[in-house]
PDB file of C-alpha atoms in Angstrom:
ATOM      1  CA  UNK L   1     144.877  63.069  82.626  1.00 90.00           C
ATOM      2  CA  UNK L   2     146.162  59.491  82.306  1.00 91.00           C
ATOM      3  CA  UNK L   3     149.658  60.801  81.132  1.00 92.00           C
ATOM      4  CA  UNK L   4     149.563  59.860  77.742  1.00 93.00           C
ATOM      5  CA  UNK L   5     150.089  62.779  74.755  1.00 93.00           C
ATOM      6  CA  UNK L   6     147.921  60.954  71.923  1.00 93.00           C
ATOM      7  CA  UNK L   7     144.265  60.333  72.131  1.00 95.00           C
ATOM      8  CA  UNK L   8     142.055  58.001  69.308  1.00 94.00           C
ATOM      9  CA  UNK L   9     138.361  58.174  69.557  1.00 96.00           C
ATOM     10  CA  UNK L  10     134.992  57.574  67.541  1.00 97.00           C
ATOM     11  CA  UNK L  11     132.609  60.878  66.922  1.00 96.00           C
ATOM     12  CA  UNK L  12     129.312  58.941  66.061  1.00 95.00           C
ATOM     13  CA  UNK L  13     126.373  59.688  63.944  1.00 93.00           C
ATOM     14  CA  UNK L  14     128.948  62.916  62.666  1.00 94.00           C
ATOM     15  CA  UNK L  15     127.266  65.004  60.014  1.00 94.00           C
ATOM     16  CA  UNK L  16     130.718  67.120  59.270  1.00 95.00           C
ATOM     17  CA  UNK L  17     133.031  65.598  56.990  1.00 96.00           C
ATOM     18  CA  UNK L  18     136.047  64.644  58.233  1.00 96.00           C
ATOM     19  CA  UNK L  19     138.078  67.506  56.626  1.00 96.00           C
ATOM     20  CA  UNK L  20     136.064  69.978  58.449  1.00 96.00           C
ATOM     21  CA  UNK L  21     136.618  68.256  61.936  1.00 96.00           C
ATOM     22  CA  UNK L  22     140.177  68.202  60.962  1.00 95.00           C
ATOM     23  CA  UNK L  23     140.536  71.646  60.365  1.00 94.00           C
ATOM     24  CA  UNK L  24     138.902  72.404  63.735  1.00 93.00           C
ATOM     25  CA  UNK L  25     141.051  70.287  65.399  1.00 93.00           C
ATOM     26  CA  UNK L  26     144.092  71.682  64.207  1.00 92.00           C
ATOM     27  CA  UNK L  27     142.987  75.320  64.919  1.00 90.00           C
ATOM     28  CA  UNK L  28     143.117  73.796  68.551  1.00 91.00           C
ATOM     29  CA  UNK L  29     146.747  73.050  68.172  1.00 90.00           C
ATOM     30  CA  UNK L  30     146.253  69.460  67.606  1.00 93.00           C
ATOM     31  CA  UNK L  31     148.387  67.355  64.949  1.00 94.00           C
ATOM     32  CA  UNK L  32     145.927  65.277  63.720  1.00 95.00           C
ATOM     33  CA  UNK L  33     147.224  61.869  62.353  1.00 96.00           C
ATOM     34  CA  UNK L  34     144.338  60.568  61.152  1.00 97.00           C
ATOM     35  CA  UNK L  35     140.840  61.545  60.096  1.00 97.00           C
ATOM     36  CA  UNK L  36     138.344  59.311  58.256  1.00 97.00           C
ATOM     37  CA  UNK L  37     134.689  58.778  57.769  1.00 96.00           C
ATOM     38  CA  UNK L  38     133.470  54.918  58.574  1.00 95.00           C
ATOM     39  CA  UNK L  39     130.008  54.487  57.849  1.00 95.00           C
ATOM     40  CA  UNK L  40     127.714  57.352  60.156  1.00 93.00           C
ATOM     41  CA  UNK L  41     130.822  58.039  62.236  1.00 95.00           C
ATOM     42  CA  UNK L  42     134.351  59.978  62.381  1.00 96.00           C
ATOM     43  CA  UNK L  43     137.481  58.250  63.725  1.00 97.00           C
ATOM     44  CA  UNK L  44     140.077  60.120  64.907  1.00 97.00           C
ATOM     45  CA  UNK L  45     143.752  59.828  66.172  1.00 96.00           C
ATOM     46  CA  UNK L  46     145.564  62.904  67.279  1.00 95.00           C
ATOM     47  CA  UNK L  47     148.430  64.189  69.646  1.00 94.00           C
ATOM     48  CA  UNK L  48     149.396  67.865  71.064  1.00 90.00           C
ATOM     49  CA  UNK L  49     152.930  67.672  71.832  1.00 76.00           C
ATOM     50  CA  UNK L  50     153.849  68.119  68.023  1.00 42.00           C
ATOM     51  CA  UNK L  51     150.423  69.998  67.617  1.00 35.00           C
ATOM     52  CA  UNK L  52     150.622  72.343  69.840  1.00 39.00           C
ATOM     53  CA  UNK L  53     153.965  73.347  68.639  1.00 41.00           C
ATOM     54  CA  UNK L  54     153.200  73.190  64.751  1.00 40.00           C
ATOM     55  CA  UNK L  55     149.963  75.628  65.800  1.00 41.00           C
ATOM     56  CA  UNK L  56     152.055  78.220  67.089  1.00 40.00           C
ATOM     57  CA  UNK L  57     154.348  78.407  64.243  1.00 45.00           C
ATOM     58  CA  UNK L  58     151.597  79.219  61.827  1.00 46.00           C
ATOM     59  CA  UNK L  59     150.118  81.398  64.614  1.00 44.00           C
ATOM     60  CA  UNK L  60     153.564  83.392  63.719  1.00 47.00           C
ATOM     61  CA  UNK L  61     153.300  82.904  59.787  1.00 48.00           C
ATOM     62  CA  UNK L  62     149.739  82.884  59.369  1.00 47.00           C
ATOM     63  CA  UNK L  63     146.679  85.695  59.307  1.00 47.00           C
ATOM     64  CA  UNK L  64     143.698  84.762  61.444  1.00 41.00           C
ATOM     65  CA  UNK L  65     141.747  85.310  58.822  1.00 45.00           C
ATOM     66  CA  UNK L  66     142.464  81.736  57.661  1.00 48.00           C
ATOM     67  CA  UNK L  67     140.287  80.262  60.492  1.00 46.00           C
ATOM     68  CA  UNK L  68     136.301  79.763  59.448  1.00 48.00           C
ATOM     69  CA  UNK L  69     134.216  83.132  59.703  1.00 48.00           C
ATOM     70  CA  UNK L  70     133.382  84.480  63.041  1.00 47.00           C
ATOM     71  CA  UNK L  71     136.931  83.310  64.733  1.00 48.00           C
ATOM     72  CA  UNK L  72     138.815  85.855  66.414  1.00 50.00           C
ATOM     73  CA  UNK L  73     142.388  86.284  67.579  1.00 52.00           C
ATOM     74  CA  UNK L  74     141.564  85.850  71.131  1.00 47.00           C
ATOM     75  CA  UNK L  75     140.008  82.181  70.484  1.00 49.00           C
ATOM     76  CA  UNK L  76     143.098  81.267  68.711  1.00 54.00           C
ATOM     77  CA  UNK L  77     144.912  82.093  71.841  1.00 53.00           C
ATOM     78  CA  UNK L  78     142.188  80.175  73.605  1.00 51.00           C
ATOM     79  CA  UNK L  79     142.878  77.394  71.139  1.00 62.00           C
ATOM     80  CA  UNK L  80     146.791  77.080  71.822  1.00 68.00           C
ATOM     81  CA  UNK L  81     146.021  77.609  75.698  1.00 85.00           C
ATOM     82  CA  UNK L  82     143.821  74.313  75.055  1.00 89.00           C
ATOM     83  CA  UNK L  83     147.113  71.753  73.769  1.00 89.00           C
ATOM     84  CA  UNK L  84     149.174  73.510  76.860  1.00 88.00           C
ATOM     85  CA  UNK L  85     146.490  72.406  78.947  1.00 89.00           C
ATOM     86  CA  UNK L  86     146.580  68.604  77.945  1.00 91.00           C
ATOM     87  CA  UNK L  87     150.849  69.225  78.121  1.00 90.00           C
ATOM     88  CA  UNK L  88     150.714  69.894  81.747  1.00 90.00           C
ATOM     89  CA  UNK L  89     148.099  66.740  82.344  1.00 90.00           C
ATOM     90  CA  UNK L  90     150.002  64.634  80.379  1.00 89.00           C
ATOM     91  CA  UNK L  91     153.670  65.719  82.120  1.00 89.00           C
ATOM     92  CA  UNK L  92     152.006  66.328  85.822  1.00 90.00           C
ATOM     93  CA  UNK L  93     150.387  62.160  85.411  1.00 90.00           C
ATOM     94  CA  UNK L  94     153.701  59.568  86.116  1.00 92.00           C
ATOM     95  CA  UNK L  95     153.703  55.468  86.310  1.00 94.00           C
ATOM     96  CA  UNK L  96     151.812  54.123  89.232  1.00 95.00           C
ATOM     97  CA  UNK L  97     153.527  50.520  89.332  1.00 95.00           C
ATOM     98  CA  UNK L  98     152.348  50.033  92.432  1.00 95.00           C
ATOM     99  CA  UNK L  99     148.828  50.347  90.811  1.00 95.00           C
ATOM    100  CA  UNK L 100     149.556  48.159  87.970  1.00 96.00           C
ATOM    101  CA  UNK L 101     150.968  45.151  90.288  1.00 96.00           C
ATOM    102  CA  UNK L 102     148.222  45.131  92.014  1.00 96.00           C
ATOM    103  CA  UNK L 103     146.386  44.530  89.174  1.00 95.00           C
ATOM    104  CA  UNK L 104     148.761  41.712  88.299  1.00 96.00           C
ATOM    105  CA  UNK L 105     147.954  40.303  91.707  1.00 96.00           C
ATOM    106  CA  UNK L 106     144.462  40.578  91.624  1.00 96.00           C
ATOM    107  CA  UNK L 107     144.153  38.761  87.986  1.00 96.00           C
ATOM    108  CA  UNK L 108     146.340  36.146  88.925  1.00 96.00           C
ATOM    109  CA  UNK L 109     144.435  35.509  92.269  1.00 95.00           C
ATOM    110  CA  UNK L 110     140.898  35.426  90.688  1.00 94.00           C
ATOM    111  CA  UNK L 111     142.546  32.602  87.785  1.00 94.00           C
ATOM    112  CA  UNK L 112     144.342  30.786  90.608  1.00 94.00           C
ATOM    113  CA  UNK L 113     140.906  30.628  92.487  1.00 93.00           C
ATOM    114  CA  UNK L 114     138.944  29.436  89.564  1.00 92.00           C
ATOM    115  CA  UNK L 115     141.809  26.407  89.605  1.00 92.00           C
ATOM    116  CA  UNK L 116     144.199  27.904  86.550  1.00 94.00           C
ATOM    117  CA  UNK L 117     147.924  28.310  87.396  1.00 94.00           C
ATOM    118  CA  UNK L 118     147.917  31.013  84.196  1.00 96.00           C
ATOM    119  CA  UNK L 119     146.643  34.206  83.419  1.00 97.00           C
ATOM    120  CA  UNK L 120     146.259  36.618  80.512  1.00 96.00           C
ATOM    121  CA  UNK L 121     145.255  39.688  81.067  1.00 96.00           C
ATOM    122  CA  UNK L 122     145.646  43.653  79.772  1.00 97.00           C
ATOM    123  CA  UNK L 123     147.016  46.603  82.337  1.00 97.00           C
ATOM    124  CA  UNK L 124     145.189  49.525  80.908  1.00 95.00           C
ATOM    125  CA  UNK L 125     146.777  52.867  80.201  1.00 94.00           C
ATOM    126  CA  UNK L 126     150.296  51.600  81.382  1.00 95.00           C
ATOM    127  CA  UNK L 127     152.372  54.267  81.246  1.00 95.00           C
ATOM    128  CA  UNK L 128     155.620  51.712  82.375  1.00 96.00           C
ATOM    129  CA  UNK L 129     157.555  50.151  80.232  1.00 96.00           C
ATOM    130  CA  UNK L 130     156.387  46.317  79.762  1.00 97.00           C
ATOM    131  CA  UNK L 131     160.121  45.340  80.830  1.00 97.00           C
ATOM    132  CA  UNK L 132     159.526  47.395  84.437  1.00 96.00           C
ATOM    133  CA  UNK L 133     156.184  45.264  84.617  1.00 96.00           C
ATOM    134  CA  UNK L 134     157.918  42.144  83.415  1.00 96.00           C
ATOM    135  CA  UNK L 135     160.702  42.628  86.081  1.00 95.00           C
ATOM    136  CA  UNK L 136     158.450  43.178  88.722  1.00 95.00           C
ATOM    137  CA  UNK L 137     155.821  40.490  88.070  1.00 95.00           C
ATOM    138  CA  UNK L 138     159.140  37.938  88.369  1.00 94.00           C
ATOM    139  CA  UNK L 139     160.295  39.722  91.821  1.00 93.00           C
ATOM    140  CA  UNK L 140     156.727  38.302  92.768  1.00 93.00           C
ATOM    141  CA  UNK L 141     157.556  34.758  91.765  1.00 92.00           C
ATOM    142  CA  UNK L 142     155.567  35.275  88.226  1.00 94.00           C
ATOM    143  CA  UNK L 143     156.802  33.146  85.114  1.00 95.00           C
ATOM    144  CA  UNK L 144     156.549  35.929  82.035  1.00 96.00           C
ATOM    145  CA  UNK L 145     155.706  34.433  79.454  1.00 97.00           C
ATOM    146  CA  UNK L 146     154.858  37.439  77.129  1.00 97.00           C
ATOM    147  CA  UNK L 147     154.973  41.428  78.021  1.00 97.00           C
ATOM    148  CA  UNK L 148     154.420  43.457  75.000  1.00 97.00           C
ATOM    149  CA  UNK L 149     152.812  46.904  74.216  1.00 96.00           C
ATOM    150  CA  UNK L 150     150.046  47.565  72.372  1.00 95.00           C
ATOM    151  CA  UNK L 151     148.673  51.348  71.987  1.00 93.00           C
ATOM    152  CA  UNK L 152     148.789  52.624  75.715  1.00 94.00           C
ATOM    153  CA  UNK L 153     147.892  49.334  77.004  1.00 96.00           C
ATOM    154  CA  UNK L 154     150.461  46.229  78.060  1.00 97.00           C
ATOM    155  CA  UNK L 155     149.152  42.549  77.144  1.00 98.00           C
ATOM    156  CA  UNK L 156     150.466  40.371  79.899  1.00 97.00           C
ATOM    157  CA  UNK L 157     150.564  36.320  79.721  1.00 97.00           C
ATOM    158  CA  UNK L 158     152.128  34.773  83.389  1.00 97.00           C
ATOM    159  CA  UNK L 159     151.932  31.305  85.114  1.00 95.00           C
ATOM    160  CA  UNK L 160     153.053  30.838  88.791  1.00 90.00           C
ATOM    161  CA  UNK L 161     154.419  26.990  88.828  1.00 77.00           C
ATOM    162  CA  UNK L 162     157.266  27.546  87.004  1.00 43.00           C
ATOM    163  CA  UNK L 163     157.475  30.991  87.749  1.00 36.00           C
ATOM    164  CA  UNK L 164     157.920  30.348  92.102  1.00 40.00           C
ATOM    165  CA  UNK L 165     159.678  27.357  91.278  1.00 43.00           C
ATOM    166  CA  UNK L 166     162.595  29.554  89.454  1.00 42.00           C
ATOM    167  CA  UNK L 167     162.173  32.584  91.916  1.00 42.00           C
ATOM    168  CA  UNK L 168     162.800  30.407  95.510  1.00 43.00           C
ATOM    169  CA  UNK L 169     166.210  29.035  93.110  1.00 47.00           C
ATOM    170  CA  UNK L 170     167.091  32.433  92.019  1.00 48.00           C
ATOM    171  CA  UNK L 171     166.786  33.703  95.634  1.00 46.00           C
ATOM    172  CA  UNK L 172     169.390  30.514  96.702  1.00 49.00           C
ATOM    173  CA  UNK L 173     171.919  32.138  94.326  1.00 51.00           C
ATOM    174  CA  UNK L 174     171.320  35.549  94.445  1.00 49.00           C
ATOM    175  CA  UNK L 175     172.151  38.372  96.953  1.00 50.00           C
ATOM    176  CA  UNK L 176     168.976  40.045  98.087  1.00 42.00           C
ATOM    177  CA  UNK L 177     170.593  43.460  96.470  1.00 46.00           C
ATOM    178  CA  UNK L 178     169.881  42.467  92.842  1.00 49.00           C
ATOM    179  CA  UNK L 179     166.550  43.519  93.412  1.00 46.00           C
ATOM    180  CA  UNK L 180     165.540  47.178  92.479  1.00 49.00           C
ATOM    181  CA  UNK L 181     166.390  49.830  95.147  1.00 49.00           C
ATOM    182  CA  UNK L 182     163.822  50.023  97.727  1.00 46.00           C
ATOM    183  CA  UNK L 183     163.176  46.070  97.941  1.00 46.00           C
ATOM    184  CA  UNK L 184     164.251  44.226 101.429  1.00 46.00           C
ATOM    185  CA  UNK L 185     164.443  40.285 102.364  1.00 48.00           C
ATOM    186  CA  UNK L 186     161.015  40.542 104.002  1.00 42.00           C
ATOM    187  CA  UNK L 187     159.275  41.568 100.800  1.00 47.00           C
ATOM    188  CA  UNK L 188     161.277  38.927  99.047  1.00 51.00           C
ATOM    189  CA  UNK L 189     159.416  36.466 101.760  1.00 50.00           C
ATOM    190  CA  UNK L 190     156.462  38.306 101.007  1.00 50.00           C
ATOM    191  CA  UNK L 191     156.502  38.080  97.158  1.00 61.00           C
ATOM    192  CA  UNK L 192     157.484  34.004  97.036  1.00 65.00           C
ATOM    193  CA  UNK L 193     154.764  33.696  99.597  1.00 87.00           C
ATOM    194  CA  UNK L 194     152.209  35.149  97.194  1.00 89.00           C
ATOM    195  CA  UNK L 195     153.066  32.598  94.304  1.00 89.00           C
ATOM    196  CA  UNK L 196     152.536  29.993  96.987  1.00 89.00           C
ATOM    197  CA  UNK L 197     149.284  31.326  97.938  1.00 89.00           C
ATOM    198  CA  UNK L 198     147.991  31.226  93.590  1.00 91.00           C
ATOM    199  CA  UNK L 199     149.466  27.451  93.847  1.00 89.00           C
ATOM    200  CA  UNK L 200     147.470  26.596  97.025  1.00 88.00           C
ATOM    201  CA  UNK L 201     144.330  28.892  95.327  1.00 89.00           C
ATOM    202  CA  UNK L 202     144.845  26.800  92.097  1.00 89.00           C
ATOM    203  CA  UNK L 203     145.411  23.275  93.381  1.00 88.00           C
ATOM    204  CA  UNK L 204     142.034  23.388  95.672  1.00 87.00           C
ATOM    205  CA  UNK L 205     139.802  23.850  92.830  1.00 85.00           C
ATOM    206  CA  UNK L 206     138.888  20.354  91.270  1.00 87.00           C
ATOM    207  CA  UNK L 207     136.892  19.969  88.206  1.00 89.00           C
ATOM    208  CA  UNK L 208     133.259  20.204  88.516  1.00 89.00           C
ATOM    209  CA  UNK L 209     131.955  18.327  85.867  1.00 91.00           C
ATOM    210  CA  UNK L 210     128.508  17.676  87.111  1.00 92.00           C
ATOM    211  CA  UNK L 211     128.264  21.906  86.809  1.00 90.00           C
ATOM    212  CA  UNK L 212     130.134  21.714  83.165  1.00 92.00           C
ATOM    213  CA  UNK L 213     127.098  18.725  81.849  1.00 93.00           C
ATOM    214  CA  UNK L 214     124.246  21.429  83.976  1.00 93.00           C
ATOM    215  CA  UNK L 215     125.820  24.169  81.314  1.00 94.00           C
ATOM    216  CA  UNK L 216     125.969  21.972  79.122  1.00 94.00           C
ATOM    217  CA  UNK L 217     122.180  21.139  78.631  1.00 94.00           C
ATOM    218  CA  UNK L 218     120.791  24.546  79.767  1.00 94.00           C
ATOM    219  CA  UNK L 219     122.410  25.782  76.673  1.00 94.00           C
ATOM    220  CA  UNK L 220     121.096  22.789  74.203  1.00 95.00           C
ATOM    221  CA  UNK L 221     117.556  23.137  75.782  1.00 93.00           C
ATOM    222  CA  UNK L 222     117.698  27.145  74.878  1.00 93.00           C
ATOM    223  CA  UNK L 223     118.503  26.082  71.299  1.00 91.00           C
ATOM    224  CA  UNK L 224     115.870  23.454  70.953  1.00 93.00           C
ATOM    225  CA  UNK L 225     113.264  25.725  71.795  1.00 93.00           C
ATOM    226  CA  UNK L 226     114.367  27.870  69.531  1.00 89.00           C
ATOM    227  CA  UNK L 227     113.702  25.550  66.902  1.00 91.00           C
ATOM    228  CA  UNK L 228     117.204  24.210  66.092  1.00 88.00           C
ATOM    229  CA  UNK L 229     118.846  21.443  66.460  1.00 93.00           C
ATOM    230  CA  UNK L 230     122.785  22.397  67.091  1.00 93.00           C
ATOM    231  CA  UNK L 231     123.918  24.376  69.755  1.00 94.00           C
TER     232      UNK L 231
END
């Protein structure tokens, strides 16, 4: 339902071994990719693009009887009717990069607030390229300093000094129709104005070093009354 065709996932306190949980998740139509006991629990990692078609190939070349006692042909239909399920979530669920930016925005804002003119941050189950987020996050005024994938997740790393700086140049050289289709010279406006907003949000917060030294000592009391003497 989030548009992605792989899943990986704990089973805790499993009993099963992981062959058996395996085998039942390739009678689903799942192509499992990896199986393994840790301790009490199961990980898995599986998809049901490749699954789902591998199952019904050896639905063609195989007897039912090779499923555990008590299956039936009709639950092995079931099973396949499962992985074409999750095909139609995964196909029907596409980018929201509108979703995403805001994100962006709202991570920046709350760093800028705190008095930081960076950010790092993750955009969960980003299902856009990191270069589409990286291109829009510098239409904003961002500085990218690192967009990179990792599982279904993108890692982001920005700063907005630099970043507006080079946009309000780039928009002194550039025609207004080198940005992406869609995009005006209002929401150019709009998108330099927001970098000027994180450098306003980040230049009003001072250092509050009588609330660092409070921290400071709360946490050095709690460890002296625990009976220790570093903190």
């Amino acid at each position: 339902s989030n548009g992605f065709n792989t899943a990986d996932f704990w089973i805790w306190n499993c009993l099963s071994a992981p062959s058996e949980i395996k085998q039942e998740a390739e009678i689903l139509g799942l192509n499992v990719l990896k199986a393994e006991k840790q301790g009490k629990d199961v990980y898995m990692k599986v998809d049901w693009d490749r699954g789902s078609k591998r199952q019904r190939e050896d639905d063609q070349q195989e007897p039912v009887c090779k499923r555990q006692k008590g299956a039936s042909a009709i639950a092995q239909h079931q099973d396949v009717a499962f992985t074409e399920r999750l095909t139609q979530l995964s196909s029907a669920t596409k980018p929201d990069l509108e979703r995403y930016m805001a994100d962006v925005k709202k991570k920046c804002e709350k760093e800028a607030s705190n008095g930081f003119n960076t950010a790092d941050f993750w955009i969960w189950n980003c299902l856009s390229a990191p270069s589409e987020i990286k291109q829009e996050a510098e239409i904003l005024g961002l500085n990218v300093l690192k967009a990179e994938k990792q599982g279904k997740d993108v890692y982001m790393k920005v700063d907005w000094d630099r970043g507006s700086k080079r946009q309000r140049e780039d928009d002194q050289q550039e025609p207004v129709c080198k940005r992406q289709k869609g995009a005006s010279a209002i929401a150019q406006h709009q998108d330099v104005a927001f970098t000027e907003r994180l450098t306003q949000l980040s230049s009003a917060t001072k250092p509050d070093l009588e609330r660092y030294m409070a921290d400071v000592k709360k946490k050095c009391e709690k460890e002296a009354s625990n009976g220790f003497n570093t903190a």
